[in-house]
């Protein structure tokens, strides 16, 4: 499963925040490696997010999509049948 979001009507403040180099969290100053961070205006939306988990993560409890996981592993065991679906 994949979720792709396109943010529409981005405010001028958020664009300015994103273009300001002081808001980049790089491993060392001037580095090419700078993991992304989001403007403060998105905090209310991002606080409600649910992170993705690996299918094979058996320590997570029972809050996953069990039917999807079951089908996924059945298809791995028998790819020939999966192709016919």
Backbone as a ProteinNet text record, in pm:
[ID]
protein_1_A
[PRIMARY]
XXXXXXXXXXXXXXXXXXXXXXXXXXXXXXXXXXXXXXXXXXXXXXXXXXXXXXXXXXXXXXXXXXXXXXXXXXXXXXXXXXXXX
[TERTIARY]
84	0	88.3	46	121.3	25.6	66	-11	75.2	22.5	93.2	3.7	58.9	-17.7	38.2	-50	-9.3	-70.4	13.3	-33	-65.7	-188.6	-232.6	-235.6	-224.4	-233.5	-135.3	-8.9	95.1	112.5	112	122.1	262	269	396.7	490.1	432.9	514.5	582	507.8	565.8	674.9	651.9	753.6	881.1	864.3	981	1053.5	977.5	1037	1119.7	1063.3	1131.6	1257.3	1256.8	1373.2	1482.9	1454.8	1553.2	1652.5	1781.9	1881.6	1894.5	1857.2	1870.7	1769.8	1668.4	1569.5	1606.3	1716.4	1760.9	1841.1	1813.7	1884.3	1982.9	2099.7	2202.2	2293.8	2360.2	2448.2	2569.1	2620.7	2725.7	2695.9	2738.1	2710.4	2764.7	2679.2	2719.5	2711	2664.5	2659	2550.1	2564.7	2462.2	2350.7	2376.5	2276.4	2196.3	2074.4	1985.4	1847.4	1815.8	1683.2	1574.6	1462.6	1356.2	1291.6	1243.1	1161.3	1048.6	941.2	822.5	800.7	737.4	707.7	614.1	622.6	538.2	388.6	348.1	207.1	147	231	181.6	174.6	214	215.9	80.2	-28.3	-160.9	-198.8	-157.8	-187.4	-96.5	32.3	128.9	112.4	53.7	33.7	-70.8	-152.2	-257.2	-213.8	-91.6	-48.8	-25.6	-33.1	-3.7	110.1	222.8	339	313.7	375.5	368.5	454.2	416.4	494.1	522.7	630.5	662.8	564.4	534.8	444.8	501.4	632.7	696.2	720.4	671.2	693.4	590.6	628.8	537.1	528.7	606.1	604.9	508.1	437.4	356.4	220.9	176.2	41	-54.7	-182.4	-280.4	-349.7	-283.7	-351.9	-330.3	-276.4	-248	-365.3	-343.2	-443.1	-424.1	-488.1	-464.4	-500.4	-609.2	-649.7	-547.7	-502.7	-400.1	-272.2	-231.1	-109.5	-123.9	-237.9	-263.9	-251.7	-315.2	-307.9	-164	-93.1	45.2	131.5	122.6	204.3	158.7	28	-19.8	35.7	38.5	93.5	243	313.7	456.5	480.1	395.3	410.8	377.4	279.1	234.4	218.9	329.6	325	243.4	238.5	165.5	15.6	-38.7	-179.8	-203.1	-108.9	-120.8	-130.9	-55.3	-58.2	-193.4	-259.7	-388.6	-503.1	-482	-589.3	-615.1
-118	0	124.1	221.3	345.4	462.6	561.3	685.2	798.8	870.5	985.7	1106.5	1209.6	1330.7	1445.2	1522	1643.6	1759.5	1845.9	1960.2	2073.8	2121.1	2229.8	2360.7	2469.7	2604	2623.7	2596.4	2612.9	2761.8	2796.3	2938.1	2992.7	3124.1	3190.9	3170.2	3170.1	3150.3	3013.6	2910.1	2775.5	2764.5	2827.5	2825.2	2895.8	3008.4	3081.2	2999.5	2933.6	2850.1	2738.1	2673.4	2561	2606.1	2728.1	2774.7	2833.5	2854.6	2910.4	2801.5	2816.4	2713.6	2685.9	2781	2758.1	2654.6	2622.6	2522.4	2381.1	2366.7	2233.9	2168.4	2042.2	1968.2	1872.1	1923.8	1843.9	1779.2	1669.4	1600.4	1686.5	1763.3	1863.5	1984.5	2103.9	2222.7	2207.7	2241.3	2233.6	2094.8	1997.1	1859.7	1841	1738.6	1703.9	1622.7	1565.1	1481.1	1564.8	1596.6	1675.4	1609.8	1527.5	1465.8	1572.9	1545	1643.5	1677.9	1799	1842.3	1926.2	1937.9	2003	2138.3	2231	2361.8	2349.2	2442	2437.2	2436	2489.4	2491.6	2353.3	2250	2113.7	2033.8	2092.2	2017.9	1959.1	2033.3	1982.8	1860.4	1857.1	1742	1624.2	1652	1544.9	1480.2	1550.9	1492.5	1380.5	1375.3	1272.7	1153.3	1155.6	1050.8	917.1	811.9	677.3	623.5	592.3	545.4	407.9	383.4	251.8	154.8	26	-77	-187.8	-259.7	-372.3	-485.4	-560.2	-674.2	-779.5	-792.6	-897.6	-857	-741.4	-693.3	-758.5	-870.8	-946.9	-892.9	-791.3	-733.1	-617.1	-584.1	-463.2	-478.3	-597.1	-615.6	-646.6	-643.8	-684	-570.2	-455.9	-342.1	-330	-432.9	-425.8	-468.7	-472.9	-516.3	-666.1	-746.3	-890.4	-960.5	-921.6	-987.3	-959.6	-837.2	-802	-881.1	-889.2	-962.8	-1110.6	-1167.8	-1309.1	-1333	-1248.2	-1262	-1245	-1150.3	-1124.2	-1249.3	-1313.1	-1431.2	-1551.1	-1562.9	-1670.6	-1654	-1531.9	-1505.2	-1531.4	-1506.5	-1537.9	-1688.4	-1764.3	-1910	-1971.9	-1915.1	-1974.1	-1864.4	-1820	-1711.2	-1745.8	-1872.7	-1915.8	-1885.9	-1919.3	-1890	-1738.9	-1666	-1520.1	-1456.1	-1508.5	-1452.1	-1473.6	-1583.2	-1614.8	-1532.1	-1464.9	-1384.4	-1257.8
0	0	0	-73.2	-83.7	-69.9	4.6	15.5	-35.8	-132.2	-187.3	-168.4	-108.8	-81.2	-163.6	-221.9	-290.3	-212.8	-162.3	-85	-182	-175.7	-263	-185.4	-256.9	-198.9	-83.4	-109	-6.9	22	150	187.5	157.7	141.2	116.8	236.4	358.5	479	478	438.6	434.6	328.3	213.5	107.8	153.1	221.5	272.5	378.8	466.9	571.6	508.4	405.3	340.6	265.3	213.6	137.7	226.7	353.5	446.2	488.6	455.2	488.2	638.2	723.6	868.2	919.2	839.8	879.6	835.2	765.8	721.9	833.9	858	963.2	896.9	865	797.8	901.2	862	956.8	992.9	898.7	925.1	836.3	875.6	794	651.4	554.1	414.3	353.7	430	382.6	277.2	196.8	99	165.5	281.9	349.4	447.9	409.9	494.5	494.1	595.6	598.9	605.5	541.4	532.2	665.1	672.8	785.3	726.7	800.3	749.2	815.3	743.7	802	922.1	1016.9	1136.4	1104.5	989.7	952.9	934.7	916.2	897.4	1026.6	1139.1	1266.5	1302.6	1278.2	1315.4	1232.5	1107.2	1020.5	1055.1	1070.6	1095.5	1232.5	1326.6	1459.4	1456.4	1351.3	1338.5	1254.8	1202.3	1109.4	1178.6	1099.8	1147.1	1060.7	1121.2	1047.1	987.2	872.5	811	889.8	885.6	952.2	852.6	873.7	788.2	812.7	705.8	719	812.7	814.7	893.3	1038.4	1081.2	1217.2	1310.9	1370	1453.6	1596	1628.9	1763	1777.1	1671.9	1672.5	1738.3	1766.8	1820.6	1708	1732.6	1633.4	1562.2	1542.7	1482.1	1331.6	1266.6	1124.1	1038.6	909.1	812.5	792.2	877.5	880.1	749.7	685.7	561.1	450.7	441.1	342.4	366.9	492.6	528.4	493.8	521.2	490.4	339.4	259.9	114.3	64	122.2	82.2	99.7	217.2	242.3	160.5	133.3	46.5	-94.2	-143.1	-276	-281.9	-173.5	-169.5	-175.7	-105.4	-104.4	-239.1	-310	-435.7	-541.8	-602.2	-700	-824.8	-861.4	-979	-962.1	-845.9	-818.1	-810.9	-756	-744.8	-882.1	-978.7	-1115.5	-1182	-1149.1	-1209.9	-1154.6	-1044.1	-981.3	-1057.3
[MASK]
+++++++++++++++++++++++++++++++++++++++++++++++++++++++++++++++++++++++++++++++++++++

